[in-house]
Coordinates of N, CA, C and O in Angstrom, one line a residue:
I1 N -24.5 -78.4 -8.4 CA -25.4 -78.2 -7.3 C -25.3 -79.5 -6.4 O -25.5 -80.6 -6.9
L2 N -25.1 -79.3 -5.1 CA -25.0 -80.4 -4.2 C -26.2 -80.3 -3.2 O -26.5 -79.2 -2.8
G3 N -26.9 -81.4 -3.0 CA -28.0 -81.4 -2.0 C -29.3 -81.6 -2.7 O -29.4 -81.8 -4.0
N4 N -30.4 -81.6 -2.0 CA -31.7 -81.9 -2.5 C -32.4 -80.6 -3.0 O -32.1 -79.6 -2.5
I5 N -33.2 -80.8 -4.0 CA -33.9 -79.6 -4.6 C -35.4 -79.9 -4.5 O -35.9 -81.0 -4.9
K6 N -36.1 -78.9 -4.1 CA -37.6 -78.9 -4.1 C -38.0 -77.6 -4.8 O -37.6 -76.5 -4.5
A7 N -38.9 -77.8 -5.9 CA -39.3 -76.7 -6.7 C -40.6 -77.0 -7.4 O -41.0 -78.2 -7.5
K8 N -41.2 -76.0 -8.1 CA -42.3 -76.2 -8.9 C -42.0 -76.5 -10.3 O -42.7 -77.2 -11.0
L9 N -40.9 -75.9 -10.8 CA -40.5 -76.1 -12.2 C -38.9 -75.9 -12.2 O -38.4 -75.1 -11.5
L10 N -38.3 -76.8 -13.0 CA -36.9 -76.8 -13.1 C -36.4 -76.9 -14.6 O -36.8 -77.9 -15.2
T11 N -35.6 -76.0 -15.0 CA -34.9 -76.2 -16.3 C -33.4 -76.1 -16.1 O -33.0 -75.1 -15.5
A12 N -32.7 -77.1 -16.5 CA -31.2 -77.1 -16.3 C -30.5 -77.2 -17.6 O -30.9 -78.1 -18.4
K13 N -29.5 -76.4 -17.8 CA -28.6 -76.4 -19.0 C -27.2 -76.8 -18.5 O -26.6 -76.0 -17.7
A14 N -26.6 -77.8 -19.0 CA -25.2 -78.2 -18.7 C -24.9 -78.1 -17.3 O -24.0 -77.5 -16.8
S15 N -25.8 -78.7 -16.4 CA -25.6 -78.7 -15.0 C -25.2 -80.0 -14.4 O -25.6 -81.1 -15.0
M16 N -24.5 -80.0 -13.3 CA -24.2 -81.2 -12.5 C -25.0 -81.1 -11.2 O -24.8 -80.2 -10.4
I17 N -25.9 -82.0 -11.0 CA -26.7 -82.0 -9.8 C -26.5 -83.3 -9.0 O -26.7 -84.4 -9.6
K18 N -26.0 -83.3 -7.8 CA -25.9 -84.4 -6.9 C -26.9 -84.3 -5.7 O -26.7 -83.4 -4.9
G19 N -27.8 -85.2 -5.7 CA -28.9 -85.1 -4.7 C -30.2 -85.4 -5.3 O -30.4 -85.4 -6.5
D20 N -31.2 -85.7 -4.5 CA -32.5 -86.0 -5.0 C -33.3 -84.7 -5.4 O -33.1 -83.6 -4.8
I21 N -34.1 -84.8 -6.4 CA -34.9 -83.7 -6.9 C -36.4 -84.0 -6.8 O -36.8 -85.0 -7.3
N22 N -37.1 -83.2 -6.1 CA -38.6 -83.3 -5.9 C -39.3 -82.1 -6.5 O -39.1 -81.0 -5.9
L23 N -40.0 -82.3 -7.6 CA -40.7 -81.2 -8.2 C -42.2 -81.4 -8.2 O -42.7 -82.5 -8.3
T24 N -42.9 -80.3 -8.0 CA -44.4 -80.3 -8.1 C -44.9 -79.9 -9.5 O -46.1 -79.8 -9.7
G25 N -43.9 -79.7 -10.4 CA -44.2 -79.3 -11.8 C -43.4 -80.1 -12.7 O -43.1 -81.3 -12.5
D26 N -43.0 -79.4 -13.8 CA -42.3 -80.1 -14.9 C -40.8 -79.9 -14.8 O -40.3 -78.9 -14.2
A27 N -40.0 -80.7 -15.5 CA -38.6 -80.6 -15.5 C -38.1 -80.8 -16.9 O -38.5 -81.7 -17.6
V28 N -37.1 -80.0 -17.2 CA -36.4 -80.1 -18.5 C -34.9 -80.0 -18.2 O -34.4 -79.1 -17.6
F29 N -34.2 -81.1 -18.6 CA -32.8 -81.2 -18.5 C -32.2 -81.3 -19.9 O -32.4 -82.2 -20.6
E30 N -31.4 -80.2 -20.2 CA -30.9 -80.2 -21.6 C -29.6 -81.0 -21.6 O -29.0 -81.4 -20.6
A31 N -29.0 -81.1 -22.9 CA -27.8 -81.8 -23.1 C -26.7 -81.4 -22.2 O -26.6 -80.2 -21.8
E32 N -25.9 -82.3 -21.8 CA -24.7 -82.2 -20.9 C -25.1 -82.0 -19.4 O -24.2 -81.7 -18.6
S33 N -26.4 -82.1 -19.1 CA -26.8 -82.1 -17.7 C -26.6 -83.5 -17.1 O -26.8 -84.5 -17.8
V34 N -26.1 -83.6 -15.9 CA -25.9 -84.9 -15.2 C -26.5 -84.8 -13.9 O -26.3 -83.9 -13.1
I35 N -27.4 -85.8 -13.6 CA -28.0 -85.9 -12.3 C -27.6 -87.2 -11.6 O -27.7 -88.3 -12.2
V36 N -27.1 -87.1 -10.4 CA -26.8 -88.3 -9.6 C -27.8 -88.2 -8.4 O -27.5 -87.5 -7.5
G37 N -28.8 -89.0 -8.5 CA -29.9 -89.0 -7.4 C -31.2 -89.3 -8.1 O -31.3 -89.4 -9.3
N38 N -32.2 -89.4 -7.3 CA -33.5 -89.7 -7.8 C -34.3 -88.5 -8.1 O -34.1 -87.4 -7.6
L39 N -35.2 -88.6 -9.1 CA -35.9 -87.5 -9.7 C -37.4 -87.8 -9.6 O -37.9 -88.8 -10.1
N40 N -38.2 -86.9 -8.9 CA -39.6 -87.0 -8.8 C -40.2 -85.7 -9.4 O -39.9 -84.6 -9.0
T41 N -41.1 -85.9 -10.4 CA -41.6 -84.7 -11.1 C -43.0 -85.1 -11.7 O -43.5 -86.2 -11.6
D42 N -43.6 -84.1 -12.4 CA -44.8 -84.3 -13.2 C -44.4 -84.8 -14.6 O -44.4 -86.0 -14.8
N43 N -44.0 -83.9 -15.4 CA -43.6 -84.3 -16.8 C -42.1 -84.0 -16.9 O -41.6 -83.1 -16.2
L44 N -41.4 -84.8 -17.7 CA -40.0 -84.7 -17.8 C -39.5 -84.8 -19.2 O -39.9 -85.7 -20.0
E45 N -38.6 -83.9 -19.6 CA -37.9 -84.0 -20.9 C -36.4 -84.0 -20.5 O -35.8 -83.1 -20.0
L46 N -35.8 -85.2 -20.7 CA -34.4 -85.4 -20.3 C -33.5 -85.6 -21.5 O -33.6 -86.6 -22.2
S47 N -32.6 -84.6 -21.8 CA -31.6 -84.8 -22.8 C -30.3 -85.0 -22.2 O -29.3 -85.1 -22.9
G48 N -30.2 -85.0 -20.8 CA -29.0 -85.2 -20.1 C -28.9 -86.6 -19.6 O -29.7 -87.5 -20.0
K49 N -28.1 -86.9 -18.6 CA -27.9 -88.2 -18.1 C -28.4 -88.2 -16.6 O -28.3 -87.2 -15.9
I50 N -28.9 -89.4 -16.2 CA -29.3 -89.5 -14.8 C -28.9 -90.9 -14.3 O -29.0 -91.9 -14.9
K51 N -28.3 -90.8 -13.1 CA -27.9 -92.1 -12.4 C -28.8 -92.1 -11.1 O -28.5 -91.5 -10.1
G52 N -29.9 -92.7 -11.3 CA -30.9 -92.7 -10.2 C -32.3 -93.1 -10.8 O -32.4 -93.3 -12.0
N53 N -33.3 -93.1 -10.0 CA -34.6 -93.5 -10.5 C -35.4 -92.3 -10.8 O -35.3 -91.2 -10.2
I54 N -36.3 -92.5 -11.8 CA -37.2 -91.4 -12.3 C -38.6 -91.8 -11.9 O -39.1 -92.9 -12.3
K55 N -39.4 -91.0 -11.2 CA -40.8 -91.2 -10.9 C -41.5 -89.9 -11.4 O -41.3 -88.8 -10.9
A56 N -42.4 -90.1 -12.4 CA -43.1 -89.0 -12.9 C -44.6 -89.2 -12.9 O -45.0 -90.4 -13.2
N57 N -45.4 -88.2 -12.6 CA -46.8 -88.3 -12.6 C -47.4 -88.0 -13.9 O -48.6 -88.1 -14.1
G58 N -46.6 -87.8 -14.9 CA -47.0 -87.5 -16.3 C -46.2 -88.2 -17.3 O -45.8 -89.3 -17.1
N59 N -45.8 -87.5 -18.4 CA -45.1 -88.0 -19.5 C -43.6 -87.8 -19.4 O -43.2 -86.8 -18.9
V60 N -42.8 -88.8 -19.9 CA -41.4 -88.7 -19.9 C -40.9 -88.9 -21.3 O -41.3 -89.9 -21.9
V61 N -39.9 -88.0 -21.7 CA -39.2 -88.2 -23.0 C -37.7 -88.2 -22.6 O -37.2 -87.3 -22.0
V62 N -37.1 -89.3 -23.0 CA -35.6 -89.5 -22.6 C -34.8 -89.6 -23.9 O -35.1 -90.4 -24.8
S63 N -33.9 -88.6 -24.1 CA -33.0 -88.6 -25.2 C -31.6 -88.9 -24.9 O -30.7 -88.7 -25.7
D64 N -31.3 -89.3 -23.7 CA -29.9 -89.6 -23.3 C -30.0 -90.8 -22.3 O -31.0 -91.5 -22.3
S65 N -29.0 -90.9 -21.4 CA -28.9 -92.2 -20.6 C -29.6 -92.1 -19.3 O -29.5 -91.1 -18.6
V66 N -30.2 -93.2 -18.9 CA -30.8 -93.4 -17.6 C -30.2 -94.7 -17.0 O -30.2 -95.7 -17.6
F67 N -29.6 -94.5 -15.8 CA -29.0 -95.7 -15.1 C -29.9 -95.8 -13.9 O -29.6 -95.3 -12.8
G68 N -31.1 -96.5 -14.0 CA -32.0 -96.6 -13.0 C -33.4 -97.0 -13.5 O -33.5 -97.3 -14.7
N69 N -34.4 -97.0 -12.7 CA -35.7 -97.4 -13.1 C -36.6 -96.2 -13.4 O -36.3 -95.1 -12.9
I70 N -37.6 -96.4 -14.2 CA -38.5 -95.3 -14.6 C -39.9 -95.7 -14.4 O -40.4 -96.8 -14.7
S71 N -40.7 -94.8 -13.7 CA -42.1 -95.0 -13.4 C -42.8 -93.7 -13.9 O -42.5 -92.7 -13.5
C72 N -43.8 -93.9 -14.8 CA -44.5 -92.7 -15.3 C -45.8 -93.1 -16.0 O -46.2 -94.2 -15.9
D73 N -46.5 -92.1 -16.6 CA -47.7 -92.3 -17.3 C -47.4 -92.9 -18.7 O -47.8 -93.9 -19.1
N74 N -46.7 -92.1 -19.5 CA -46.3 -92.4 -20.9 C -44.8 -92.2 -21.0 O -44.3 -91.2 -20.5
L75 N -44.1 -93.0 -21.8 CA -42.6 -92.9 -22.0 C -42.2 -93.0 -23.4 O -42.7 -94.0 -24.1
I76 N -41.4 -92.1 -23.9 CA -40.8 -92.2 -25.2 C -39.2 -92.3 -25.0 O -38.7 -91.3 -24.3
L77 N -38.6 -93.3 -25.5 CA -37.2 -93.5 -25.3 C -36.6 -93.2 -26.7 O -36.9 -93.9 -27.7
Q78 N -35.7 -92.2 -26.8 CA -35.0 -91.8 -28.0 C -33.5 -91.8 -27.9 O -33.0 -91.5 -26.8
N79 N -32.8 -92.2 -28.9 CA -31.4 -92.0 -29.0 C -30.5 -92.9 -28.1 O -29.4 -93.2 -28.6
E80 N -30.7 -93.1 -26.9 CA -29.8 -93.8 -26.0 C -30.3 -95.2 -25.5 O -31.4 -95.5 -25.7
D81 N -29.4 -95.9 -24.9 CA -29.7 -97.2 -24.4 C -29.9 -97.2 -22.9 O -29.4 -96.4 -22.2
L82 N -30.7 -98.2 -22.4 CA -30.9 -98.4 -21.0 C -30.5 -99.9 -20.7 O -30.9 -100.8 -21.5
S83 N -29.8 -100.1 -19.6 CA -29.5 -101.4 -19.2 C -30.0 -101.7 -17.7 O -29.9 -100.8 -16.9
D84 N -30.4 -102.9 -17.5 CA -30.9 -103.3 -16.2 C -31.9 -102.4 -15.6 O -31.9 -102.1 -14.4
S85 N -32.8 -101.9 -16.4 CA -33.8 -101.0 -16.0 C -35.2 -101.7 -15.8 O -35.5 -102.6 -16.5
E86 N -36.0 -101.2 -14.9 CA -37.3 -101.6 -14.8 C -38.2 -100.4 -15.1 O -38.1 -99.3 -14.5
I87 N -39.0 -100.6 -16.1 CA -39.9 -99.5 -16.6 C -41.3 -99.9 -16.3 O -41.8 -100.9 -16.7
T88 N -42.0 -98.9 -15.7 CA -43.5 -99.1 -15.4 C -44.2 -97.9 -15.9 O -43.9 -96.8 -15.5
A89 N -45.2 -98.1 -16.7 CA -45.9 -97.0 -17.3 C -47.4 -97.3 -17.3 O -47.8 -98.4 -17.6
K90 N -48.2 -96.3 -16.8 CA -49.7 -96.5 -16.8 C -50.2 -96.6 -18.3 O -51.2 -97.2 -18.5
G91 N -49.5 -95.9 -19.2 CA -50.0 -95.8 -20.6 C -49.1 -96.5 -21.5 O -48.7 -97.7 -21.4
H92 N -48.6 -95.7 -22.5 CA -47.8 -96.2 -23.7 C -46.3 -96.0 -23.5 O -45.9 -95.0 -23.0
V93 N -45.6 -97.1 -23.8 CA -44.1 -97.0 -23.9 C -43.7 -97.1 -25.4 O -44.1 -98.1 -26.0
I94 N -42.9 -96.2 -25.8 CA -42.4 -96.3 -27.2 C -40.8 -96.3 -27.1 O -40.2 -95.4 -26.6
I95 N -40.3 -97.4 -27.7 CA -38.8 -97.5 -27.9 C -38.5 -97.2 -29.3 O -38.8 -98.0 -30.2
E96 N -37.9 -96.0 -29.5 CA -37.6 -95.6 -30.9 C -36.5 -96.4 -31.6 O -35.7 -97.0 -30.9
N97 N -36.5 -96.3 -32.9 CA -35.4 -97.0 -33.7 C -34.1 -96.5 -33.2 O -33.9 -95.3 -33.0
G98 N -33.1 -97.4 -33.0 CA -31.8 -97.0 -32.6 C -31.6 -97.1 -31.1 O -30.5 -97.0 -30.6
V99 N -32.6 -97.3 -30.3 CA -32.6 -97.4 -28.9 C -32.6 -98.9 -28.5 O -33.3 -99.7 -29.1
S100 N -31.7 -99.3 -27.5 CA -31.6 -100.6 -27.0 C -31.9 -100.6 -25.5 O -31.3 -99.9 -24.8
V101 N -32.9 -101.4 -25.1 CA -33.3 -101.5 -23.7 C -33.1 -102.9 -23.2 O -33.6 -103.9 -23.9
K102 N -32.4 -103.1 -22.1 CA -32.3 -104.4 -21.4 C -32.9 -104.2 -20.1 O -32.5 -103.4 -19.2
G103 N -34.0 -104.9 -19.9 CA -34.7 -104.8 -18.6 C -36.2 -105.3 -18.7 O -36.5 -106.0 -19.7
Q104 N -37.0 -104.9 -17.8 CA -38.3 -105.3 -17.7 C -39.3 -104.1 -18.0 O -39.0 -103.0 -17.5
V105 N -40.3 -104.4 -18.7 CA -41.3 -103.3 -19.0 C -42.7 -103.8 -18.7 O -43.1 -104.9 -19.1
K106 N -43.4 -102.9 -17.9 CA -44.8 -103.2 -17.6 C -45.6 -101.9 -18.0 O -45.2 -100.8 -17.5
C107 N -46.6 -102.1 -18.8 CA -47.3 -100.9 -19.3 C -48.7 -101.3 -19.8 O -49.0 -102.5 -19.9
R108 N -49.5 -100.3 -20.3 CA -50.7 -100.6 -21.0 C -50.5 -101.0 -22.4 O -51.0 -102.0 -22.9
D109 N -49.6 -100.2 -23.2 CA -49.3 -100.5 -24.5 C -47.8 -100.3 -24.7 O -47.2 -99.4 -24.1
I110 N -47.2 -101.1 -25.6 CA -45.8 -100.9 -26.0 C -45.6 -101.0 -27.5 O -46.2 -101.8 -28.1
T111 N -44.8 -100.1 -28.0 CA -44.4 -100.1 -29.4 C -42.9 -100.1 -29.5 O -42.2 -99.3 -28.9
I112 N -42.3 -101.1 -30.1 CA -40.9 -101.3 -30.2 C -40.4 -101.1 -31.6 O -40.7 -101.9 -32.5
Y113 N -39.7 -100.0 -31.9 CA -39.1 -99.8 -33.2 C -37.6 -100.1 -33.0 O -36.9 -100.4 -34.0
G114 N -37.0 -100.1 -31.8 CA -35.6 -100.4 -31.6 C -35.5 -101.8 -31.1 O -36.1 -102.7 -31.6
K115 N -34.8 -101.9 -29.9 CA -34.5 -103.3 -29.4 C -34.9 -103.4 -27.9 O -34.7 -102.4 -27.2
L116 N -35.6 -104.5 -27.6 CA -35.9 -104.7 -26.2 C -35.5 -106.1 -25.9 O -35.9 -107.1 -26.5
G117 N -34.6 -106.3 -24.9 CA -34.1 -107.6 -24.4 C -34.5 -107.7 -23.0 O -34.0 -107.0 -22.1
G118 N -35.5 -108.5 -22.7 CA -36.1 -108.7 -21.4 C -37.5 -109.0 -21.5 O -38.1 -109.2 -22.6
N119 N -38.2 -109.0 -20.4 CA -39.6 -109.4 -20.4 C -40.5 -108.1 -20.5 O -40.1 -107.1 -20.0
A120 N -41.6 -108.2 -21.2 CA -42.5 -107.1 -21.3 C -44.0 -107.6 -21.1 O -44.3 -108.7 -21.5
E121 N -44.7 -106.8 -20.3 CA -46.1 -107.1 -20.1 C -46.9 -105.9 -20.4 O -46.8 -104.8 -19.8
A122 N -47.7 -106.0 -21.5 CA -48.6 -104.9 -22.0 C -50.0 -105.4 -21.8 O -50.4 -106.3 -22.4
K123 N -50.7 -104.7 -20.9 CA -52.1 -105.1 -20.6 C -53.0 -105.1 -21.8 O -53.9 -106.0 -21.9
E124 N -52.8 -104.2 -22.7 CA -53.7 -104.1 -23.9 C -52.9 -104.5 -25.2 O -53.2 -105.5 -25.7
K125 N -52.0 -103.7 -25.6 CA -51.4 -104.0 -27.0 C -49.9 -103.9 -27.0 O -49.3 -103.0 -26.4
A126 N -49.3 -104.8 -27.7 CA -47.8 -104.8 -28.0 C -47.7 -104.8 -29.5 O -48.3 -105.6 -30.2
E127 N -46.7 -104.0 -30.0 CA -46.5 -103.9 -31.4 C -45.0 -103.9 -31.6 O -44.3 -103.1 -31.0
I128 N -44.5 -104.7 -32.6 CA -43.1 -104.7 -32.9 C -43.0 -104.1 -34.3 O -43.5 -104.7 -35.3
G129 N -42.3 -103.0 -34.5 CA -42.1 -102.3 -35.8 C -41.3 -103.1 -36.7 O -40.6 -104.1 -36.4
E130 N -41.2 -102.6 -38.0 CA -40.5 -103.4 -39.0 C -39.0 -103.6 -38.8 O -38.4 -104.5 -39.3
E131 N -38.4 -102.7 -38.0 CA -37.0 -102.9 -37.7 C -36.8 -103.2 -36.2 O -35.7 -103.3 -35.7
G132 N -37.9 -103.5 -35.5 CA -37.9 -103.8 -34.1 C -37.3 -105.2 -33.8 O -37.5 -106.1 -34.6
V133 N -36.7 -105.3 -32.7 CA -36.1 -106.5 -32.2 C -36.6 -106.8 -30.8 O -36.4 -105.9 -29.9
F134 N -37.1 -107.9 -30.5 CA -37.6 -108.3 -29.2 C -37.0 -109.7 -28.8 O -37.1 -110.6 -29.6
A135 N -36.3 -109.8 -27.7 CA -35.8 -111.0 -27.2 C -36.2 -111.1 -25.7 O -35.8 -110.4 -24.9
G136 N -37.1 -112.1 -25.4 CA -37.6 -112.3 -24.1 C -39.0 -112.9 -24.1 O -39.4 -113.6 -25.0
E137 N -39.7 -112.7 -23.0 CA -41.0 -113.2 -22.8 C -42.0 -112.0 -22.9 O -41.8 -111.0 -22.1
L138 N -43.0 -112.1 -23.7 CA -44.0 -111.1 -23.9 C -45.4 -111.6 -23.4 O -45.8 -112.6 -23.9
K139 N -46.1 -110.7 -22.6 CA -47.5 -111.0 -22.3 C -48.2 -109.8 -22.7 O -47.9 -108.6 -22.4
A140 N -49.3 -110.0 -23.5 CA -50.1 -108.9 -24.0 C -51.5 -109.3 -24.3 O -51.8 -110.4 -24.5
G141 N -52.4 -108.2 -24.3 CA -53.8 -108.5 -24.7 C -53.9 -108.7 -26.2 O -54.6 -109.6 -26.6
S142 N -53.2 -108.0 -27.0 CA -53.1 -108.2 -28.4 C -51.7 -107.9 -28.9 O -50.9 -107.2 -28.2
F143 N -51.3 -108.5 -30.0 CA -49.9 -108.5 -30.4 C -49.8 -108.3 -31.9 O -50.4 -109.0 -32.7
G144 N -49.1 -107.3 -32.4 CA -48.9 -107.0 -33.8 C -47.4 -107.0 -34.2 O -46.6 -106.5 -33.4
V145 N -47.1 -107.6 -35.3 CA -45.7 -107.7 -35.7 C -45.6 -107.3 -37.2 O -46.4 -107.8 -38.0
H146 N -44.8 -106.3 -37.4 CA -44.6 -105.8 -38.8 C -43.6 -106.7 -39.5 O -42.7 -107.3 -38.9
L147 N -43.7 -106.7 -40.8 CA -42.8 -107.5 -41.7 C -41.4 -106.9 -41.5 O -41.1 -105.7 -41.5
G148 N -40.4 -107.8 -41.2 CA -39.0 -107.4 -40.9 C -38.6 -107.4 -39.5 O -37.5 -107.3 -39.1
A149 N -39.6 -107.4 -38.6 CA -39.3 -107.5 -37.1 C -38.7 -108.8 -36.8 O -38.9 -109.8 -37.4
K150 N -37.9 -108.8 -35.7 CA -37.2 -110.0 -35.3 C -37.6 -110.3 -33.8 O -37.5 -109.4 -33.0
I151 N -38.0 -111.5 -33.6 CA -38.5 -111.9 -32.3 C -37.9 -113.2 -31.9 O -37.8 -114.2 -32.6
T152 N -37.3 -113.2 -30.6 CA -36.7 -114.5 -30.1 C -37.4 -114.6 -28.7 O -37.3 -113.7 -27.9
G153 N -37.9 -115.7 -28.4 CA -38.5 -115.9 -27.1 C -40.0 -116.4 -27.2 O -40.3 -117.1 -28.1
A154 N -40.8 -116.0 -26.2 CA -42.2 -116.5 -26.2 C -43.1 -115.3 -26.1 O -42.8 -114.3 -25.5
A155 N -44.3 -115.6 -26.6 CA -45.4 -114.6 -26.5 C -46.7 -115.2 -26.0 O -47.1 -116.3 -26.5
N156 N -47.3 -114.6 -25.0 CA -48.5 -115.1 -24.5 C -49.6 -114.0 -24.7 O -49.5 -112.9 -24.1
V157 N -50.5 -114.2 -25.7 CA -51.4 -113.2 -26.1 C -52.8 -113.7 -25.6 O -53.3 -114.7 -26.0
S158 N -53.4 -112.9 -24.7 CA -54.7 -113.3 -24.0 C -55.9 -113.0 -24.9 O -56.9 -113.6 -24.7
G159 N -55.7 -112.0 -25.8 CA -56.9 -111.6 -26.6 C -57.9 -110.7 -25.9 O -58.9 -110.4 -26.3
Q160 N -57.5 -110.3 -24.6 CA -58.3 -109.4 -23.8 C -57.8 -108.0 -23.9 O -56.6 -107.8 -23.9
N161 N -58.7 -107.1 -24.0 CA -58.4 -105.6 -23.9 C -59.0 -105.0 -22.7 O -59.9 -105.3 -22.2

């Protein structure tokens, strides 16, 4: 598909889309889908790849690659890596085990089971899981570290929620 798409709901299976996508509803991109362009939607389930920015008014679950920035309510990153990304979430960001993120994260809460290399700012709570790895500067209202977590850098914990 070449060109821009405007729709209420979009489900794509093994599709190649070049152009911006603007949805007033939800989007599901299954494995082997490739998007080259920016994506604006409500909720997103991405098992394909995107080279562009994601802006969602709801929740985003990413199981493949994103080469761009993500802005949403809540974000779950599964399976794949992100580089040079800027993530902004109104709520919770979860970086699952096996995922490596290099970039900046701003959110209300963050839970790191995988790896985050870059700066993170969590207004309320930051948590590093037992296999989590964090390298960078962290600012958070509260901060929890599980036994086995690895941290390199600095943490500024305000104690405010």
